[in-house]
Every structure is written in structure tokens, then in C-alpha cells.
Amino acid sequence: MANHATAPVSPHLQIWRWTVTMAASIFQRVTGVAQYFGAILLTIWLASAAMGDQAFNTVQSLFASPLGTIVLFGYSWSISFHLINGLRFLFWDAGYGFKIKTANLTGWLAFGGSIILTAIIWAVVILTGGGS
């Protein structure tokens, strides 16, 4: 019987070198899952509006709490990253951007662009008095 402890195995995370393209791919999947939870939050918010002032005010106060604000901030970053990185994947689907230098650059742009877009969204929210 073969000794499976010494048998070759596929590359393991301990020997992989993390790259921006790997991180962007993983985050694309993670933010995709986050969209489902965000859709549930949006549904709760819309349902509370349909249920009347008391229900709506309760949900609004939860979303305006410090924890709720952190969740909404994270959700807005999730949407921003998924959008920008999704555009990157769309270019890949069209056959562009596969050179290593380009793939790395666009990966970094997806992370940086999503942070900038999220900051702009929240600046507008704060400057227009959103949520108050």
C-alpha cells in the first residue's frame, strides 16, 4: 500500500506567493456573496417602509447605529469593488488585459478605485445629511 503521507499534493496555500490578481479573484467571490446579504438588508429596509412609520424608524435606527454604519460602509465598498473588478473581468472576457503587468495593474486599480468610489459615496452621504 502506498504511503499517502509522502505522496505529492497539489500546491498548498503555504507555498503560494500571494499576488494582487489572486486577491482580486478571491475578493470578487467574497463580495459576490456579500451582495446576497446586502440584498437581504435592502429587502428588510423596503419591507419596513411598507409596514409603517414605527417599523421603518426601528430599522432606520438600527442602520444608523455604529454597527449598522460599519455594515453599510462595508456593503458599499463591496458593491464598489464588485463593480470595478467585474469590469476588469469583462475586459478579460473580451480578450484584453492578460499580460502580467496589465493584470497586476488592473488588480491594484480595482482595489484603489473601490476605496475611492466608496469614499465618494460616503462623502456625498455625509455632506447631504443622509441618514439624519
Coordinates of C-alpha atoms in Angstrom, one line a residue:
M1 CA 0.0 0.0 0.0
A2 CA 1.3 3.4 -0.9
N3 CA 2.3 5.8 1.8
H4 CA -0.1 8.8 1.3
A5 CA 1.8 11.0 3.7
T6 CA 4.6 11.4 1.3
A7 CA 2.6 11.4 -1.9
P8 CA 2.8 14.6 -3.9
V9 CA -0.1 17.0 -3.3
S10 CA -1.3 20.0 -5.2
P11 CA 0.1 23.4 -4.3
H12 CA -0.8 24.4 -0.8
L13 CA -1.5 27.9 0.4
Q14 CA 1.7 27.8 2.5
I15 CA 3.9 27.6 -0.6
W16 CA 1.9 30.0 -2.8
R17 CA 3.0 33.6 -3.2
W18 CA 0.1 35.9 -2.8
T19 CA -0.5 38.2 -5.7
V20 CA -2.9 41.1 -6.3
T21 CA -4.6 39.1 -9.1
M22 CA -5.2 36.2 -6.7
A23 CA -6.5 38.6 -4.0
A24 CA -8.8 40.3 -6.5
S25 CA -10.2 37.0 -7.7
I26 CA -10.9 35.9 -4.1
F27 CA -12.4 39.3 -3.2
Q28 CA -14.6 39.1 -6.3
R29 CA -16.2 35.9 -4.9
V30 CA -16.4 37.2 -1.4
T31 CA -18.0 40.5 -2.5
G32 CA -20.4 38.5 -4.7
V33 CA -21.6 36.6 -1.6
A34 CA -21.8 39.9 0.3
Q35 CA -24.3 41.1 -2.3
Y36 CA -26.7 38.5 -1.2
F37 CA -26.6 39.7 2.4
G38 CA -26.9 43.3 1.2
A39 CA -30.0 42.3 -0.8
I40 CA -31.5 40.9 2.4
L41 CA -30.8 44.2 4.2
L42 CA -32.3 46.2 1.4
T43 CA -35.4 43.9 1.4
I44 CA -35.7 44.4 5.2
W45 CA -35.5 48.2 4.8
L46 CA -38.0 48.3 2.0
A47 CA -40.4 46.0 3.8
S48 CA -40.1 48.1 6.9
A49 CA -41.1 51.2 4.9
A50 CA -44.2 49.3 3.6
M51 CA -45.1 48.3 7.2
G52 CA -45.4 51.8 8.5
D53 CA -43.5 54.5 10.4
Q54 CA -42.8 52.5 13.5
A55 CA -41.2 49.6 11.7
F56 CA -39.3 51.9 9.4
N57 CA -38.0 54.1 12.2
T58 CA -36.8 50.9 14.0
V59 CA -34.9 49.7 11.0
Q60 CA -33.5 53.2 10.3
S61 CA -32.2 53.4 13.9
L62 CA -30.5 50.0 13.5
F63 CA -28.9 51.1 10.3
A64 CA -27.8 54.4 11.8
S65 CA -26.2 52.8 14.8
P66 CA -22.4 52.4 14.8
L67 CA -22.6 48.7 13.9
G68 CA -25.2 49.4 11.2
T69 CA -23.0 52.2 9.8
I70 CA -20.0 49.8 9.6
V71 CA -22.1 47.2 7.9
L72 CA -23.5 49.7 5.4
F73 CA -19.9 51.1 4.8
G74 CA -18.7 47.6 4.2
Y75 CA -21.6 46.8 1.9
S76 CA -21.0 50.0 -0.2
W77 CA -17.3 49.0 -0.5
S78 CA -18.4 45.5 -1.5
I79 CA -20.6 46.9 -4.3
S80 CA -17.9 49.3 -5.5
F81 CA -15.2 46.5 -5.6
H82 CA -17.5 44.0 -7.3
L83 CA -18.5 46.6 -9.9
I84 CA -14.9 47.7 -10.7
N85 CA -13.4 44.3 -10.7
G86 CA -16.3 43.0 -12.7
L87 CA -15.5 45.5 -15.4
R88 CA -11.9 44.1 -15.3
F89 CA -13.3 40.6 -15.8
L90 CA -15.4 41.9 -18.6
F91 CA -12.3 43.1 -20.4
W92 CA -10.7 39.7 -19.8
D93 CA -13.8 38.1 -21.4
A94 CA -13.2 40.2 -24.4
G95 CA -9.6 39.0 -24.6
Y96 CA -7.8 42.1 -23.1
G97 CA -5.6 42.6 -20.1
F98 CA -3.9 39.2 -19.7
K99 CA -0.3 40.4 -19.7
I100 CA 1.1 40.0 -16.2
K101 CA 1.9 43.7 -15.9
T102 CA -1.6 44.7 -17.0
A103 CA -3.3 42.1 -14.9
N104 CA -1.4 43.3 -11.8
L105 CA -2.1 47.0 -12.6
T106 CA -5.8 46.5 -13.1
G107 CA -5.9 44.4 -9.9
W108 CA -4.4 47.3 -7.9
L109 CA -6.8 49.7 -9.7
A110 CA -9.8 47.6 -8.7
F111 CA -8.8 47.8 -5.0
G112 CA -7.8 51.5 -5.1
G113 CA -10.7 52.5 -7.3
S114 CA -13.2 50.8 -5.0
I115 CA -11.8 52.6 -2.0
I116 CA -12.0 55.9 -3.8
L117 CA -15.6 55.2 -5.0
T118 CA -16.7 54.2 -1.5
A119 CA -15.1 57.4 -0.1
I120 CA -17.0 59.5 -2.7
I121 CA -20.3 57.7 -1.9
W122 CA -19.9 58.3 1.9
A123 CA -18.7 61.9 1.3
V124 CA -22.0 62.6 -0.5
V125 CA -24.0 60.8 2.2
I126 CA -22.3 62.9 4.9
L127 CA -22.4 66.2 3.0
T128 CA -26.1 65.9 2.1
G129 CA -27.0 64.9 5.7
G130 CA -28.1 61.4 4.6
G131 CA -29.4 59.2 7.3
S132 CA -30.4 62.1 9.6

